[in-house]
Short mmCIF file of C-alpha atoms and ligand atoms in Angstrom, two decimals:
data_model
loop_
_atom_site.label_atom_id
_atom_site.label_comp_id
_atom_site.label_asym_id
_atom_site.label_seq_id
_atom_site.Cartn_x
_atom_site.Cartn_y
_atom_site.Cartn_z
CA MET A 1 -11.31 -4.96 -5.68
CA GLY A 2 -9.24 -1.62 -4.83
CA THR A 3 -6.82 0.45 -7.76
CA ALA A 4 -4.71 3.48 -6.71
CA ILE A 5 -6.20 7.09 -8.09
CA GLU A 6 -3.98 8.93 -9.91
CA MET A 7 -5.11 12.79 -9.44
CA LYS A 8 -4.25 14.16 -12.88
CA ALA A 9 -6.03 11.10 -14.32
CA LEU A 10 -9.81 12.86 -12.52
CA LYS A 11 -10.36 14.68 -15.69
CA ASN A 12 -9.97 11.78 -17.86
CA SER A 13 -13.97 10.51 -18.74
CA LYS A 14 -12.14 6.97 -20.26
CA TYR A 15 -9.93 6.48 -16.48
CA THR A 16 -12.60 7.72 -14.39
CA GLY A 17 -15.30 5.80 -16.04
CA LEU A 18 -13.49 2.36 -15.75
CA ALA A 19 -13.05 2.96 -12.42
CA LYS A 20 -16.62 3.68 -11.43
CA LYS A 21 -17.79 0.71 -13.05
CA GLN A 22 -14.95 -1.24 -11.84
CA TYR A 23 -13.50 -0.25 -8.57
CA ASN A 24 -15.04 0.08 -5.29
CA LEU A 25 -12.27 0.84 -2.57
CA GLY A 26 -9.07 2.63 -3.68
CA THR A 27 -5.87 4.74 -2.47
CA ALA A 28 -4.76 7.67 -3.99
CA ALA A 29 -1.54 7.32 -5.09
CA ASN A 30 0.69 10.16 -4.30
CA VAL A 31 -1.81 13.09 -2.75
CA CYS A 32 -2.17 12.34 1.14
CA LYS A 33 1.54 11.66 0.60
CA TRP A 34 3.67 14.87 3.46
CA ALA A 35 4.82 17.20 0.21
CA SER A 36 1.13 16.54 -0.73
CA ILE A 37 -0.28 17.45 2.35
CA GLN A 38 3.17 19.67 3.34
CA PRO A 39 4.22 21.36 1.08
CA GLU A 40 5.21 24.25 3.59
CA HIS A 41 6.38 23.96 6.69
CA GLY A 42 3.36 24.03 9.12
CA LYS A 43 1.31 24.79 6.14
CA PHE A 44 -1.30 22.53 6.12
CA THR A 45 -3.70 21.78 2.22
CA PHE A 46 -5.29 18.52 2.31
CA GLY A 47 -7.36 19.33 -1.10
CA LYS A 48 -5.60 17.25 -3.36
CA CYS A 49 -5.61 14.38 -1.43
CA ASP A 50 -9.49 15.23 -0.65
CA ALA A 51 -10.29 15.61 -4.05
CA VAL A 52 -8.68 11.65 -4.52
CA ARG A 53 -11.04 10.72 -1.19
CA ASP A 54 -14.03 12.04 -3.10
CA PHE A 55 -13.73 10.45 -6.02
CA ILE A 56 -13.36 6.93 -4.29
CA LYS A 57 -15.91 7.59 -1.73
CA ASN A 58 -19.07 9.90 -4.01
CA GLU A 59 -18.48 8.40 -7.38
CA MET A 60 -17.14 4.62 -6.99
CA ASN A 61 -19.54 4.13 -4.33
CA GLY A 62 -15.96 3.16 -2.23
CA THR A 63 -13.28 2.47 0.85
CA PHE A 64 -11.36 4.29 1.04
CA ARG A 65 -7.57 3.57 1.70
CA GLY A 66 -5.54 6.50 3.78
CA HIS A 67 -1.26 6.11 2.33
CA ASN A 68 0.78 6.74 3.73
CA LEU A 69 1.16 9.47 7.19
CA CYS A 70 5.45 8.47 7.73
CA TRP A 71 8.10 7.41 4.80
CA GLY A 72 11.76 8.24 3.78
CA HIS A 73 10.24 9.08 0.23
CA HIS A 74 7.72 11.78 -1.16
CA ASN A 75 9.18 14.37 2.08
CA PRO A 76 8.53 18.21 1.10
CA SER A 77 12.23 19.58 0.80
CA TRP A 78 11.89 21.74 3.84
CA MET A 79 11.88 18.75 5.67
CA ASP A 80 15.80 18.42 4.59
CA LYS A 81 16.74 21.73 7.05
CA VAL A 82 14.07 19.99 9.55
CA LYS A 83 16.46 18.98 13.15
CA LYS A 84 17.38 16.49 14.88
CA SER A 85 15.82 17.15 18.11
CA ASP A 86 12.39 18.24 16.41
CA LYS A 87 11.68 15.33 14.70
CA LYS A 88 9.77 13.40 16.92
CA ASP A 89 7.37 16.72 17.75
CA LEU A 90 7.37 16.90 13.78
CA LEU A 91 5.57 13.66 12.92
CA VAL A 92 3.21 13.24 16.18
CA ASN A 93 1.97 17.47 14.88
CA TYR A 94 1.08 15.43 11.55
CA ILE A 95 0.11 12.53 12.29
CA LYS A 96 -2.79 14.25 14.48
CA LYS A 97 -3.08 16.65 11.89
CA VAL A 98 -3.74 13.94 9.37
CA ALA A 99 -6.39 12.14 11.93
CA SER A 100 -8.47 15.27 13.28
CA HIS A 101 -9.55 16.29 9.33
CA TYR A 102 -9.84 12.32 8.07
CA LYS A 103 -11.35 11.06 10.86
CA ASP A 104 -12.05 7.87 10.01
CA ASP A 105 -13.01 8.20 5.87
CA ALA A 106 -10.20 5.60 5.84
CA PHE A 107 -10.05 2.49 6.40
CA ALA A 108 -7.13 1.95 6.97
CA TRP A 109 -4.33 4.19 7.15
CA ASP A 110 -0.52 3.01 5.68
CA VAL A 111 1.29 4.63 9.66
CA VAL A 112 4.60 3.78 8.42
CA ASN A 113 5.78 2.60 4.98
CA GLU A 114 8.23 0.79 3.34
CA ALA A 115 11.12 0.96 6.84
CA VAL A 116 12.41 -2.27 6.95
CA GLY A 117 15.57 -2.73 4.68
CA SER A 118 16.94 -5.98 3.16
CA ASP A 119 20.33 -5.99 4.04
CA ASN A 120 19.54 -4.95 7.97
CA SER A 121 19.81 -7.62 10.15
CA PRO A 122 16.17 -8.61 11.66
CA SER A 123 17.61 -7.99 15.09
CA GLN A 124 18.03 -4.48 13.70
CA PRO A 125 16.16 -3.68 10.83
CA LEU A 126 15.36 -0.48 9.95
CA LYS A 127 16.99 1.25 7.41
CA LYS A 128 18.80 5.43 7.52
CA THR A 129 16.01 7.29 6.74
CA PHE A 130 15.01 11.08 7.70
CA TRP A 131 13.40 9.28 10.50
CA TYR A 132 15.94 6.83 11.83
CA PRO A 133 17.68 6.93 13.45
CA ASP A 134 17.31 9.99 14.37
CA VAL A 135 13.61 9.88 16.03
CA PRO A 136 14.93 5.66 17.18
CA ASP A 137 11.09 4.84 17.95
CA TYR A 138 9.62 6.65 15.20
CA ILE A 139 8.19 3.64 14.06
CA ASP A 140 5.68 2.91 17.48
CA VAL A 141 5.59 7.08 18.73
CA ALA A 142 3.81 7.06 14.49
CA PHE A 143 1.60 4.36 15.59
CA SER A 144 0.90 4.97 18.53
CA THR A 145 0.02 8.68 18.36
CA ALA A 146 -2.19 7.26 15.19
CA ARG A 147 -4.14 5.53 17.60
CA ALA A 148 -4.91 7.92 20.15
CA ALA A 149 -5.55 10.19 16.86
CA PHE A 150 -7.39 8.07 14.74
CA PRO A 151 -11.95 6.32 15.55
CA LYS A 152 -11.14 3.51 16.63
CA GLY A 153 -11.92 1.73 14.10
CA VAL A 154 -9.57 2.82 11.29
CA LYS A 155 -7.22 -0.42 11.20
CA LEU A 156 -3.50 1.24 11.42
CA PHE A 157 -0.85 -0.10 8.50
CA TYR A 158 2.99 -1.31 8.45
CA ASN A 159 3.38 -1.30 4.08
CA ASP A 160 6.59 -2.93 2.75
CA TYR A 161 7.66 -4.04 -0.67
CA GLY A 162 9.46 -7.45 -0.51
CA ILE A 163 6.97 -9.61 1.70
CA TYR A 164 5.16 -11.49 -1.23
CA SER A 165 7.30 -14.48 0.01
CA GLY A 166 9.91 -15.10 1.69
CA GLY A 167 13.87 -13.79 1.59
CA LYS A 168 15.71 -10.95 3.74
CA HIS A 169 12.92 -8.34 4.01
CA ALA A 170 9.86 -10.10 4.57
CA ASP A 171 11.49 -11.38 6.91
CA ASN A 172 13.54 -8.17 8.44
CA VAL A 173 9.16 -7.03 8.02
CA TYR A 174 8.16 -10.28 10.67
CA SER A 175 10.79 -9.31 12.87
CA LEU A 176 9.64 -5.43 12.98
CA VAL A 177 6.13 -6.56 13.15
CA LYS A 178 6.14 -8.58 15.67
CA GLY A 179 8.53 -6.30 17.71
CA MET A 180 5.76 -4.24 17.74
CA LYS A 181 3.65 -7.04 18.89
CA ASP A 182 5.55 -8.00 21.70
CA ARG A 183 5.81 -4.02 22.71
CA GLY A 184 2.24 -3.50 22.56
CA VAL A 185 2.07 -0.76 19.48
CA PRO A 186 -0.69 -0.41 18.13
CA ILE A 187 -0.51 -2.35 14.66
CA ASP A 188 -3.50 -3.73 12.84
CA GLY A 189 -1.76 -5.10 10.33
CA VAL A 190 0.48 -5.46 7.61
CA GLY A 191 0.21 -4.42 4.12
CA PHE A 192 2.21 -5.98 1.06
CA GLN A 193 2.75 -3.89 -2.09
CA MET A 194 3.55 -6.31 -4.52
CA HIS A 195 5.28 -5.02 -7.23
CA THR A 196 6.61 -7.64 -9.29
CA LYS A 197 7.28 -9.30 -12.48
CA THR A 198 5.89 -13.43 -13.94
CA SER A 199 9.30 -13.85 -14.01
CA LYS A 200 10.13 -13.19 -10.72
CA GLY A 201 8.98 -16.54 -8.98
CA VAL A 202 6.14 -15.68 -6.74
CA THR A 203 5.53 -19.04 -4.94
CA VAL A 204 2.33 -19.23 -4.07
CA LYS A 205 3.29 -21.87 -1.67
CA GLY A 206 5.27 -19.14 0.12
CA PHE A 207 3.36 -16.10 -0.67
CA LYS A 208 0.40 -18.47 1.54
CA GLU A 209 3.34 -19.58 4.86
CA ASN A 210 3.82 -16.05 4.64
CA MET A 211 0.62 -14.36 4.93
CA GLU A 212 0.36 -16.76 7.54
CA ARG A 213 3.12 -15.80 9.98
CA PHE A 214 2.14 -12.31 9.92
CA ALA A 215 -1.75 -13.93 10.22
CA ALA A 216 -0.82 -16.11 13.38
CA LEU A 217 0.66 -12.04 15.69
CA GLY A 218 -3.31 -11.50 15.32
CA LEU A 219 -2.54 -8.89 12.00
CA ASP A 220 -4.69 -8.72 9.49
CA ILE A 221 -2.71 -8.55 5.32
CA HIS A 222 -3.91 -5.80 2.39
CA ILE A 223 -2.50 -6.74 -0.55
CA THR A 224 -1.88 -2.37 -1.07
CA GLU A 225 0.19 -1.88 -4.96
CA LEU A 226 -0.26 -4.56 -6.90
CA ASP A 227 1.18 -4.91 -10.38
CA ILE A 228 2.89 -7.37 -11.94
CA GLY A 229 5.22 -7.31 -15.05
CA GLY A 230 5.68 -9.65 -17.65
CA ASP A 231 4.20 -12.12 -20.30
CA GLU A 232 0.14 -11.23 -20.59
CA ASN A 233 -0.51 -15.34 -20.07
CA ASP A 234 1.49 -15.85 -17.47
CA GLN A 235 0.37 -12.11 -15.79
CA ALA A 236 -3.30 -13.26 -15.68
CA GLU A 237 -2.24 -16.11 -14.17
CA MET A 238 -0.23 -14.80 -11.31
CA TYR A 239 -3.02 -12.30 -10.56
CA ALA A 240 -5.33 -14.75 -10.26
CA ASN A 241 -3.28 -16.84 -7.75
CA ILE A 242 -2.24 -13.87 -6.03
CA LEU A 243 -6.00 -12.93 -5.55
CA LYS A 244 -7.17 -17.00 -5.08
CA THR A 245 -4.75 -16.87 -2.25
CA CYS A 246 -5.91 -14.01 -0.86
CA LEU A 247 -9.07 -14.99 -0.53
CA GLU A 248 -8.21 -18.95 0.89
CA VAL A 249 -7.09 -16.79 4.08
CA PRO A 250 -9.53 -15.13 5.40
CA HIS A 251 -6.94 -12.68 7.89
CA CYS A 252 -5.94 -11.17 4.16
CA LYS A 253 -9.61 -8.52 3.80
CA SER A 254 -7.79 -5.83 0.88
CA PHE A 255 -6.69 -6.25 -1.91
CA GLU A 256 -5.63 -3.43 -3.95
CA THR A 257 -4.00 -3.19 -7.58
CA TRP A 258 -1.46 0.47 -8.00
CA GLY A 259 -2.93 1.60 -10.60
CA PHE A 260 -5.50 -0.68 -13.02
CA THR A 261 -5.11 0.69 -17.15
CA ASP A 262 -0.85 0.77 -18.37
CA ALA A 263 -1.43 4.54 -19.59
CA TYR A 264 -1.12 5.80 -15.50
CA SER A 265 1.09 3.03 -14.22
CA TRP A 266 5.01 4.34 -12.21
CA LYS A 267 5.59 0.56 -14.29
CA ALA A 268 3.69 1.45 -18.31
CA SER A 269 6.99 0.31 -19.35
CA GLU A 270 6.38 -3.15 -17.72
CA LYS A 271 2.47 -3.54 -19.00
CA PRO A 272 1.57 -4.04 -15.71
CA LEU A 273 -1.44 -4.22 -14.53
CA PRO A 274 -4.83 -5.55 -15.39
CA PHE A 275 -6.01 -2.76 -18.64
CA ASP A 276 -3.70 -1.92 -21.84
CA LYS A 277 -3.57 1.56 -22.39
CA GLU A 278 -6.53 1.91 -24.42
CA TYR A 279 -8.10 0.95 -21.01
CA HIS A 280 -9.19 -2.43 -22.51
CA PRO A 281 -9.38 -5.49 -20.28
CA LYS A 282 -6.09 -7.93 -20.30
CA LYS A 283 -6.53 -11.56 -20.22
CA ALA A 284 -5.49 -11.07 -16.22
CA VAL A 285 -9.62 -9.73 -15.61
CA ALA A 286 -11.02 -12.98 -16.61
CA SER A 287 -8.43 -14.10 -14.31
CA MET A 288 -9.91 -12.31 -11.73
CA LEU A 289 -13.27 -12.96 -12.65
CA GLN A 290 -12.85 -16.19 -13.04
CA VAL A 291 -11.89 -16.47 -9.40
CA LEU A 292 -14.17 -14.07 -8.21
CA SER A 293 -16.93 -15.52 -9.36
CA SER A 294 -16.54 -19.18 -9.08
CA GLY A 295 -17.25 -19.53 -5.29
CA ASN A 296 -14.30 -21.47 -4.95
CA THR A 297 -11.07 -20.94 -5.18
CA ASP A 298 -10.10 -23.56 -6.78
CA ILE A 299 -8.91 -22.94 -10.48
CA GLU A 300 -7.49 -24.16 -12.81
CA ILE A 301 -3.89 -23.10 -13.81
CA THR A 302 -3.01 -23.41 -17.83
CA SER A 303 0.80 -22.31 -16.67
CA PRO A 304 2.16 -22.64 -14.38
CA ALA A 305 5.79 -21.94 -15.41
CA SER A 306 4.75 -18.12 -14.21
CA LEU A 307 5.13 -19.70 -10.88
CA VAL A 308 7.43 -21.26 -9.81
C1 GLA B 1 6.45 2.80 -3.47
C2 GLA B 1 4.74 3.51 -2.64
C3 GLA B 1 4.05 4.12 -2.90
C4 GLA B 1 4.03 4.61 -4.75
C5 GLA B 1 5.51 3.41 -5.22
C6 GLA B 1 5.30 3.57 -6.84
O1 GLA B 1 5.11 1.81 -2.96
O2 GLA B 1 4.67 3.20 -1.61
O3 GLA B 1 3.34 5.25 -2.63
O4 GLA B 1 5.37 5.78 -4.96
O5 GLA B 1 6.54 3.65 -4.23
O6 GLA B 1 5.05 4.06 -7.32
#
């Protein structure tokens, strides 16, 4: 069971105590991104990312998941001045540097984050970012560089939102990763972020079918950033259903929420996490424990309305 870890919360003993007690898998929420690791051009600062890695590995006795190597956001402002012709080298150099520092510290890395648009067509699914279209093949470049630079066992993931059930965004992600597989690009899996709400109508059936079509490409699935805003009962049920469904699909290999306490959520007003801001467990904790302890995944769902 995993969670994003906030660097700034590591000085809070309530936060660290609960993380250590309840979780054994973690991702740095922000400090392993470009803005933190390369704040100035050519200057690499790994201290904050190292601190979160160390907390996860040494204090939580956990597994570290890397997030992320290439994205259109959370980039330092100096990147705005980088010339188009220099972008590919910049990307390759960054991935090599990060890989040589972290080696196999993380069992998986999100190599590329959120590259696909919702409006674009499946034949041309990429959205305009710092990387695209200036480096038209930046995704392939990022994955090939990562494969050569990280030790063999480190899993390489494409991570995105809007892919918990079907829909345009999910279809575009599917087209992207299918194309990568067809071209022989070294991708191991897809991260389903799953920032959602109880009202959003994630269907268990759609979620399962969606995971299965990615799995049929030979890809693993990681639930990477789950949080669910809304009514506490519906939230508990939806957390349980998503966990249960992940457990039912053999290719779903990792399950993480985007934080664990509403005290440190990017969507705090929606109270989307399993523990409240006082660090008390909400019903979602019990419902997920029920799934985990039942041995089988056939749990009773009390109010199916939250999963249309
Ligand atoms: C996206 C990113 C995460 C994080 C969240 C918001 O989902 O992948 O790194 O920035 O948004 O907190």
